[in-house]
Structures are given as structure tokens and as C-alpha cells.
PDB file of C-alpha atoms in Angstrom:
ATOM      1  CA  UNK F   9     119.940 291.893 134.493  1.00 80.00           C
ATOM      2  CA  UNK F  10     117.077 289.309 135.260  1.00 90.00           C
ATOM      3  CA  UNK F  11     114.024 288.686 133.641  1.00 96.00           C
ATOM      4  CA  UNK F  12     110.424 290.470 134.880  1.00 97.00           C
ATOM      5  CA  UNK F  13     108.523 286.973 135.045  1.00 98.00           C
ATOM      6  CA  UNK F  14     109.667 283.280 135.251  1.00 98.00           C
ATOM      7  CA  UNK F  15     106.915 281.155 133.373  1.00 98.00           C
ATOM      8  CA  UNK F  16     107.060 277.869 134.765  1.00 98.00           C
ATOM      9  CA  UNK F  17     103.857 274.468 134.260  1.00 97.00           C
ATOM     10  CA  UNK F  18     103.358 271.459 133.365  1.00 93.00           C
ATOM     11  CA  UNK F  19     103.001 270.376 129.602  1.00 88.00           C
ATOM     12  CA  UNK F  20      99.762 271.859 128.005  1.00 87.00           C
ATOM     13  CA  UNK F  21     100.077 274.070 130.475  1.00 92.00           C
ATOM     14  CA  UNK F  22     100.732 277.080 127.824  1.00 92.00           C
ATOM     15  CA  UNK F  23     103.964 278.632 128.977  1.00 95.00           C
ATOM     16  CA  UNK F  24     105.319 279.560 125.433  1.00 95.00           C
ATOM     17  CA  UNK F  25     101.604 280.973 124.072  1.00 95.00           C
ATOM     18  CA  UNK F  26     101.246 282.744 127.168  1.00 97.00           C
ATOM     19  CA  UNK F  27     105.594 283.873 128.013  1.00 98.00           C
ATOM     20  CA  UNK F  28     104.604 284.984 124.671  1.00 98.00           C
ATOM     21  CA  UNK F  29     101.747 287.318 125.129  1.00 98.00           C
ATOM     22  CA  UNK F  30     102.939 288.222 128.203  1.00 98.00           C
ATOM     23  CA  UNK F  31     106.223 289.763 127.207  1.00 98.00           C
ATOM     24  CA  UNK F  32     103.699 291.266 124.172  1.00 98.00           C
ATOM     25  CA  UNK F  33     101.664 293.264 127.147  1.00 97.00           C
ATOM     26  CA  UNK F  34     104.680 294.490 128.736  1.00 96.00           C
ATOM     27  CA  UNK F  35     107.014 295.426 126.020  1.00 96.00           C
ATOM     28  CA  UNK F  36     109.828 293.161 126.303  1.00 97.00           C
ATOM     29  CA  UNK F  37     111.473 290.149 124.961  1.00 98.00           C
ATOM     30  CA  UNK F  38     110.441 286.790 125.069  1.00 99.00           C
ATOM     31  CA  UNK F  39     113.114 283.863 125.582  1.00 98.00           C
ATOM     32  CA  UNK F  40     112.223 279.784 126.073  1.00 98.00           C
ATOM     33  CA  UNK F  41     114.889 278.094 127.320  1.00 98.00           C
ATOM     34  CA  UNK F  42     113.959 274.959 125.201  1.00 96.00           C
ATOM     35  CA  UNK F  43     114.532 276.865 122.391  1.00 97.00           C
ATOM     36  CA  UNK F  44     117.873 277.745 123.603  1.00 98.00           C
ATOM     37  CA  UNK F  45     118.711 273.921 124.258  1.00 97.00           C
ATOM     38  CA  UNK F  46     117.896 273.006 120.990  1.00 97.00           C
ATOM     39  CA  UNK F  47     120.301 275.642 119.486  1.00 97.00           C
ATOM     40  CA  UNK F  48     122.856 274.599 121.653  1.00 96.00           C
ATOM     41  CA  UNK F  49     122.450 270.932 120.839  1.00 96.00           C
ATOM     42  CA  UNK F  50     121.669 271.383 116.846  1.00 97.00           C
ATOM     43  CA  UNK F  51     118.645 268.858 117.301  1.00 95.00           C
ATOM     44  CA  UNK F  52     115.317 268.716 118.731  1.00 93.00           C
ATOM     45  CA  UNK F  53     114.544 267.764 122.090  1.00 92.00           C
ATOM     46  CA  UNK F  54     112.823 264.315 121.689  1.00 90.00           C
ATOM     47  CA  UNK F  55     116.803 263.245 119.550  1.00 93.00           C
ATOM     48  CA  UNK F  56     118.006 264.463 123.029  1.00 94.00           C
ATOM     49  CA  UNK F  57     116.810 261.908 124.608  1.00 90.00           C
ATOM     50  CA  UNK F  58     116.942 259.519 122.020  1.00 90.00           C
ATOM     51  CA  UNK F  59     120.521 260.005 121.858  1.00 94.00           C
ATOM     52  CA  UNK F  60     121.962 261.046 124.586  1.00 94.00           C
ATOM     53  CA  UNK F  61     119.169 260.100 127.523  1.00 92.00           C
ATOM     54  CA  UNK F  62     117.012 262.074 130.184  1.00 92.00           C
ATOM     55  CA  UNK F  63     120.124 262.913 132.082  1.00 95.00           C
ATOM     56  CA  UNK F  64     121.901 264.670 129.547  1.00 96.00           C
ATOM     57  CA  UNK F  65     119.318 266.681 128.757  1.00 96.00           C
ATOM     58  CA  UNK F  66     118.455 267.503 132.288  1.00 96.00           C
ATOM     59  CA  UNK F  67     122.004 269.081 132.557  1.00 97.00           C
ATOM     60  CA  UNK F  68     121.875 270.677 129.549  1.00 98.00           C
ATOM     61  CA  UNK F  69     118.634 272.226 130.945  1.00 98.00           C
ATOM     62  CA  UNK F  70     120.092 273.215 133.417  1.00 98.00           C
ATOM     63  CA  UNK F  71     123.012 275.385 132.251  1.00 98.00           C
ATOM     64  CA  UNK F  72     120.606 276.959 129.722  1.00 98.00           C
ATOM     65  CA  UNK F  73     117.969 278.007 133.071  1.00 98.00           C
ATOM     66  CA  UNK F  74     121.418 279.475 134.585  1.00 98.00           C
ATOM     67  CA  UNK F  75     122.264 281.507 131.555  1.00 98.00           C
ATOM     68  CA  UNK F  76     119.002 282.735 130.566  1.00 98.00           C
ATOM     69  CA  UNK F  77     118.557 283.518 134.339  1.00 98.00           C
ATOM     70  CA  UNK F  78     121.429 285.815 134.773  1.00 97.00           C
ATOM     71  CA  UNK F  79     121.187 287.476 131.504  1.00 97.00           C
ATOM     72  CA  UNK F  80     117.465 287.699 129.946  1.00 98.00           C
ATOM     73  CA  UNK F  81     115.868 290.916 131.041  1.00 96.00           C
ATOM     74  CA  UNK F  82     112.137 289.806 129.693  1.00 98.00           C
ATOM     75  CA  UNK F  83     109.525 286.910 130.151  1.00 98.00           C
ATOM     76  CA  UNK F  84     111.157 283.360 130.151  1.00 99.00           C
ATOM     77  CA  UNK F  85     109.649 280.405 129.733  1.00 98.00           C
ATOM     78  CA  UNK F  86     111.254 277.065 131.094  1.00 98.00           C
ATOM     79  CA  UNK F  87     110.699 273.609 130.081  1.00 95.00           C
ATOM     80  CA  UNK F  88     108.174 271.582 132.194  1.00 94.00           C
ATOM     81  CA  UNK F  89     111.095 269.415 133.977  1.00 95.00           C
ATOM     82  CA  UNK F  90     113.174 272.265 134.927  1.00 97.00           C
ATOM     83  CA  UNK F  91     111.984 272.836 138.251  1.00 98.00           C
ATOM     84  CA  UNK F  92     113.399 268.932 139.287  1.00 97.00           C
ATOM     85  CA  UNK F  93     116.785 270.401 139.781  1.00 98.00           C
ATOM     86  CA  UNK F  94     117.620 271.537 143.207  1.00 98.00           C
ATOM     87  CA  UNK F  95     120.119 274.167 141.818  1.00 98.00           C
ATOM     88  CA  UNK F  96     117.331 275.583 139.208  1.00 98.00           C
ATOM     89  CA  UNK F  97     114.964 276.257 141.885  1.00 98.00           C
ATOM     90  CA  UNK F  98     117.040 278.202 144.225  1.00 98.00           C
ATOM     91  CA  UNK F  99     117.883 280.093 141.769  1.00 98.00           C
ATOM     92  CA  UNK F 100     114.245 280.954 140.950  1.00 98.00           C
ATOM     93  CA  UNK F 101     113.975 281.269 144.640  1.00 97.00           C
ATOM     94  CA  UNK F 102     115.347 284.917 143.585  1.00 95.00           C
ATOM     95  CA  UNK F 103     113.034 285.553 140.730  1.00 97.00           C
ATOM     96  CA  UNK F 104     109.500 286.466 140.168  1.00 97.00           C
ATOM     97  CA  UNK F 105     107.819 282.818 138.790  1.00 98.00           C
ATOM     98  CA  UNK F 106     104.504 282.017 137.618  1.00 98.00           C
ATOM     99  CA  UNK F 107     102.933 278.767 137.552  1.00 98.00           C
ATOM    100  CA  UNK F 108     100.442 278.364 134.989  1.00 98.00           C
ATOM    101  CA  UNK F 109      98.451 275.193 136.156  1.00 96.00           C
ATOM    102  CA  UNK F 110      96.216 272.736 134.422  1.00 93.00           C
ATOM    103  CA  UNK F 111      94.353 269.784 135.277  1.00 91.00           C
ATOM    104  CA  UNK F 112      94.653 266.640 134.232  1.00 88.00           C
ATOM    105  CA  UNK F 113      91.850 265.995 131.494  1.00 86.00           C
ATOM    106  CA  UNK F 114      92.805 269.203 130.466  1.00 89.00           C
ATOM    107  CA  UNK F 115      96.410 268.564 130.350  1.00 86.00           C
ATOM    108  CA  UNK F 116      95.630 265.628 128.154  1.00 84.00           C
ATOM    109  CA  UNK F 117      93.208 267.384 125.809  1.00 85.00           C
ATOM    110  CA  UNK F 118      96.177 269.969 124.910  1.00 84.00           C
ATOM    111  CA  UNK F 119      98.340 268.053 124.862  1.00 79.00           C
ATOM    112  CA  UNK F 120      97.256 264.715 122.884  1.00 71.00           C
ATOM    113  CA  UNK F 121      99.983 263.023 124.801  1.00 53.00           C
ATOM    114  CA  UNK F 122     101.852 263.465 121.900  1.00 49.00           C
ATOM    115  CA  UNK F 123     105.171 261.477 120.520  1.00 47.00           C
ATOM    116  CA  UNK F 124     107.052 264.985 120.301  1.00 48.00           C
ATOM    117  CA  UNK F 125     106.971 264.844 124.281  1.00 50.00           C
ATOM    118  CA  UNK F 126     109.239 262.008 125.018  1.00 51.00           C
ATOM    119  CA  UNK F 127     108.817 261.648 128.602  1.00 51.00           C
ATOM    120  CA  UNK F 128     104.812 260.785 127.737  1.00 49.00           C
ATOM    121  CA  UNK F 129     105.836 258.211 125.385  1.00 54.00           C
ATOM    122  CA  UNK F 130     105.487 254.505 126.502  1.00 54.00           C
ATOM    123  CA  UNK F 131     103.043 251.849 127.131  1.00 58.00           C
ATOM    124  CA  UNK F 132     100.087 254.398 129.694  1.00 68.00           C
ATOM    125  CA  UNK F 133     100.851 257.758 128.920  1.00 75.00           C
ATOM    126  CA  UNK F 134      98.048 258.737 130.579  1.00 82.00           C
ATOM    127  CA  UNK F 135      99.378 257.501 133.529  1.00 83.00           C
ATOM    128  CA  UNK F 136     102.637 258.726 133.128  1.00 83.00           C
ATOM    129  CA  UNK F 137     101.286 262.729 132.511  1.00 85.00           C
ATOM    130  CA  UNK F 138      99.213 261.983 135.988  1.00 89.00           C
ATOM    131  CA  UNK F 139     102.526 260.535 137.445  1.00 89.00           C
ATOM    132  CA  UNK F 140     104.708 263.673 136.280  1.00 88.00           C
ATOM    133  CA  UNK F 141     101.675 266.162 137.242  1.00 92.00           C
ATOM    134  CA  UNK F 142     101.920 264.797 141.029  1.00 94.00           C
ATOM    135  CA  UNK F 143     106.049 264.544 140.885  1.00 95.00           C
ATOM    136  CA  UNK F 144     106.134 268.026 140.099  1.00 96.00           C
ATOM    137  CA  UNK F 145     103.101 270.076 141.481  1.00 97.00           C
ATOM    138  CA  UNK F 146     104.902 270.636 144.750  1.00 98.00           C
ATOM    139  CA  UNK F 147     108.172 271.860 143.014  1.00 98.00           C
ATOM    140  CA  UNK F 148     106.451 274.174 140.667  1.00 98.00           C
ATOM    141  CA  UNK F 149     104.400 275.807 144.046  1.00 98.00           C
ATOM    142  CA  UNK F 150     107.887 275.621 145.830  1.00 98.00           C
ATOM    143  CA  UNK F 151     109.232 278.450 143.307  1.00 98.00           C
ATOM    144  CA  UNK F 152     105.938 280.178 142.514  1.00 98.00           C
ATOM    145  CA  UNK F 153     105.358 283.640 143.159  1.00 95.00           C
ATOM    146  CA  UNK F 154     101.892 283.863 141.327  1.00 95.00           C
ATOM    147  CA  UNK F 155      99.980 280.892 140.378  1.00 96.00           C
ATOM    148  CA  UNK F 156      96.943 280.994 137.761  1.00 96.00           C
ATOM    149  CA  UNK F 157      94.854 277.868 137.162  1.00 95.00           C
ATOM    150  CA  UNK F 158      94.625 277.843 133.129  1.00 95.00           C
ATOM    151  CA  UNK F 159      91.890 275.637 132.916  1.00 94.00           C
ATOM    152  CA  UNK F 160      88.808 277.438 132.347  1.00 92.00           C
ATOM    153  CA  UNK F 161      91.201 280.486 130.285  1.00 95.00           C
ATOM    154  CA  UNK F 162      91.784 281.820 126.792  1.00 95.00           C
ATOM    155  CA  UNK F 163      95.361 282.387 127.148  1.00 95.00           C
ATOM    156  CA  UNK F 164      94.384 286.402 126.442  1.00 97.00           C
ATOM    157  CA  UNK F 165      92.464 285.826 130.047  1.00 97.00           C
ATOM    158  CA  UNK F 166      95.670 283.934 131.665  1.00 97.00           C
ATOM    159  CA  UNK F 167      97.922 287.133 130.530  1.00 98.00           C
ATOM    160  CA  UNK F 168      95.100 289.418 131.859  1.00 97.00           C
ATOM    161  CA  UNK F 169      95.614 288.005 135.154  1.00 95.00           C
ATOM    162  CA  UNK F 170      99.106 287.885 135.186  1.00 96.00           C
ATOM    163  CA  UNK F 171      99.622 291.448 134.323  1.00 95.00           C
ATOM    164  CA  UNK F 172      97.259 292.609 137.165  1.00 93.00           C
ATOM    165  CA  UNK F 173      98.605 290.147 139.484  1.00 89.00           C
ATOM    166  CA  UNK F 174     102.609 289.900 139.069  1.00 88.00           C
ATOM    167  CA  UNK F 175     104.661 292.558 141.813  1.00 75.00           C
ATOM    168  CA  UNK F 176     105.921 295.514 141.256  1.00 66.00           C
ATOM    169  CA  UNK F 177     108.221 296.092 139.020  1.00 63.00           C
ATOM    170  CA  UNK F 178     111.156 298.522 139.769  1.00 53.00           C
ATOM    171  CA  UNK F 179     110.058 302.131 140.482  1.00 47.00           C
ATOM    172  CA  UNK F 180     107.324 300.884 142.140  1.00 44.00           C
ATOM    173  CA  UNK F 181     104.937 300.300 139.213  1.00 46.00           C
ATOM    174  CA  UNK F 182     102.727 296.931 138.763  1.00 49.00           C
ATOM    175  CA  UNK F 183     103.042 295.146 135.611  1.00 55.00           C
ATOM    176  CA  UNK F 184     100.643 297.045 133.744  1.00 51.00           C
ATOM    177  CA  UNK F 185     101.899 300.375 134.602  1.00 49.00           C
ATOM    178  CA  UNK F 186      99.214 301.240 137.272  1.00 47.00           C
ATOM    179  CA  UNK F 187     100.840 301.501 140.606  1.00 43.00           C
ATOM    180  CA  UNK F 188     101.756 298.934 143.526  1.00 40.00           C
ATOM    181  CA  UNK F 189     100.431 295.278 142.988  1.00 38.00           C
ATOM    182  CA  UNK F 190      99.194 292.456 145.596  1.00 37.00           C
ATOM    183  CA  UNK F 191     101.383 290.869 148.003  1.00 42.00           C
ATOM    184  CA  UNK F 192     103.767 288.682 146.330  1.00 38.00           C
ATOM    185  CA  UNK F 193     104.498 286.357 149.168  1.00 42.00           C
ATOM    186  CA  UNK F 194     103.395 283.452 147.513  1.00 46.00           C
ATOM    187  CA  UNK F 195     100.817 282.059 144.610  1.00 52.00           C
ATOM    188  CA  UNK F 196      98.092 284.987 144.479  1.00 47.00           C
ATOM    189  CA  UNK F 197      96.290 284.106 141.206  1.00 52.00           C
ATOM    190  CA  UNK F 198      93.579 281.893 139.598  1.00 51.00           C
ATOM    191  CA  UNK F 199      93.834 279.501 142.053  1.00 44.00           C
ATOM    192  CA  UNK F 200      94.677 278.393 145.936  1.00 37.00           C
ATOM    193  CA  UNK F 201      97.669 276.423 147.113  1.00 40.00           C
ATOM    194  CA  UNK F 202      95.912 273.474 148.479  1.00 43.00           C
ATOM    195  CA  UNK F 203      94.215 273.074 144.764  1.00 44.00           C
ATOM    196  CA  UNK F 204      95.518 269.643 142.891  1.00 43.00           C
ATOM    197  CA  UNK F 205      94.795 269.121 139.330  1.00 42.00           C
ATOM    198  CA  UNK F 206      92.509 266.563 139.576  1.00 46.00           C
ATOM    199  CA  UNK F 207      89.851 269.331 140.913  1.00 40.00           C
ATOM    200  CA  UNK F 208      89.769 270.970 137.571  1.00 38.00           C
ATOM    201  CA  UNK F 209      90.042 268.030 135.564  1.00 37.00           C
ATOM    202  CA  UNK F 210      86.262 268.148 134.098  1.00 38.00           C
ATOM    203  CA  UNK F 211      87.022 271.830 132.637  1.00 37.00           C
ATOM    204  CA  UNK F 212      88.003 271.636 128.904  1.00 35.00           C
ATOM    205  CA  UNK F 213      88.334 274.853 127.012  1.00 35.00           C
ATOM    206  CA  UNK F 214      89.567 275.582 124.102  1.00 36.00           C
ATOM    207  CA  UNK F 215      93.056 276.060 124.069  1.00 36.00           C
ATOM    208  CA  UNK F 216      96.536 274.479 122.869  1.00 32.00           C
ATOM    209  CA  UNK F 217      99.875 273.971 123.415  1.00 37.00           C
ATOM    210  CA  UNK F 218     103.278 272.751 124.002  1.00 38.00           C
ATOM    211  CA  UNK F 219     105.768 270.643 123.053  1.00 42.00           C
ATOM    212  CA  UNK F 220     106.602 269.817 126.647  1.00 45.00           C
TER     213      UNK F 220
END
């Protein structure tokens, strides 16, 4: 038992709206495994780190990525940070994953560099969402199977793609039913590979999210 899609992005990126709608479109459960850590741990995220520190958490991550992985049979949405692991992304190297994308000024428009993110709080936050957008950009492509640039998107528009665009599912069927989907060697929507952030970064929409 694995899960359909893998919804991996930066923060702001809107992997919990749209692991949300998208498990809504296909009939099936939605997990985050954020959600999961904070179960585990009986406190929020940002006491995580507080407490314990970035490395603790990372670990913790990284278990809950493993479990969810082997046993969720839905969408699942991963924190922002979970694709720094080595062992987390080859084991998404067996998994349908889709990288919703956003650009920097949109990034910080959704996500008001808020306290409740704790690895944007400090002295330049700005610079530190820019720092963790180019840190991580190639990992999330490393994993990606589909790859939709949220920018200009209502997150109804980013699950639109998504359904037309993720492979087939077993049997043979796309995601919405239809019959065979697009090759899914590699990122196929919303955007191309060699696209950074910074090229969408004057598109601001209206759309929010996450706590990551």
C-alpha cells in the first residue's frame, strides 16, 4: 500500500490546501505528515525546535515520511524540509511526487514570513526564505514526477492540472478516470525544469497557505 500522489514545495507553496483537494477529486484520503509529527510529539512544530532543535525534528520527520510512505494509500503531503534527507528522497524515488512551486514574492506574500515557521524566524527572513528556496529547489526537482508552478493558480486550477497531468494509476486509468496520462518521466506540469523562482516572482494571486 502506497499513496497515489506525493505532494512535496516549498512553504506557501500550498501542499495541505491543495493534498487536500486533490485527494477530494480522486476519492481518497488525505494524510500530512506534519500533522502526524505533531501527534507523535504532543506539541506543535515551532516547540520542536524550540525544545529539542532542527535536528530532532528532522529525524522525527523522517520516520513519520517512512511510515506514511509504506502505509498511506491516498494524497500525502510532506513538510517543506523533508526532501533534505538522503533516505526520504530515495524513497520517493519510488513514488509518484508533485512539486507545487512558487516564486519568491509570492512565497513571501503567502506566507507573511510568519513566526509559526521557525526556520524563517531571525534577523532577514526574507533572505533566509530566498536562501531555503535555492537549498532546496534542486532536491524537490530531484524527486518530482510532475511539477506545477502555483504562482499565477487558484488552488482549484493547481488540482485541475494535477488530475490531468499525474500517471496512470493502476488498471491503466489517469487520475481522473479518463484513460492513459502523459509521460511521467519527469516534471510535466505548469512549468519547465530549468524555471527558478525568481522568474515568477512578480506574479501575486490570491491565494494562502502553510504553516511550513
Amino acid at each position: 500500500m502506497s499513496p497515489v500522489a506525493v505532494v512535496v514545495g516549498p512553504p506557501g507553496a500550498g501542499k495541505t490546501t491543495t493534498g487536500e483537494g486533490l485527494a477530494a477529486a480522486l476519492g481518497l484520503p488525505f494524510r500530512d505528515t506534519d500533522a502526524d509529527i505533531v501527534a507523535g510529539a504532543g506539541k506543535p512544530i515551532t516547540e520542536i525546535f524550540t525544545d529539542d532543535g532542527e535536528p530532532a525534528f528532522r529525524e522525527l520527520e523522517e520516520r513519520a515520511v517512512a511510515a506514511a510512505l509504506s502505509e498511506h494509500p491516498g494524497v500525502l503531503a510532506l513538510g517543506g524540509g523533508a526532501v533534505l534527507s538522503p533516505a526520504t528522497r530515495a524513497l520517493l524515488a519510488e513514488h509518484t511526487v508533485v512539486f507545487l512551486n512558487v516564486g519568491f514574492a509570492e512565497g513571501v506574500r503567502r506566507t507573511g514570513l510568519s513566526a509559526a515557521r521557525p526556520l524563517l524566524v531571525g534577523i532577514n527572513p526574507r533572505a533566509r526564505f530566498r536562501e531555503l528556496l535555492d537549498e532546496r529547489l534542486p532536491l524537490y526537482r530531484e524527486v518530482a514526477t510532475v511539477e506545477v508552478l502555483t504562482d499565477a493558480l487558484t488552488p482549484d486550477e493547481v488540482v485541475a492540472e494535477l488530475v490531468a497531468s499525474l500517471p496512470a494509476r493502476p488498471g491503466g486509468q489517469a487520475a481522473d478516470g479518463t484513460g492513459p496520462t502523459a509521460d511521467p518521466a519527469g516534471p510535466t506540469a505548469g512549468t519547465t525544469a530549468d524555471q527558478t523562482p525568481d522568474q515568477t516572482a512578480d506574479q501575486t494571486p490570491d491565494q494562502t497557505e502553510e504553516r511550513r
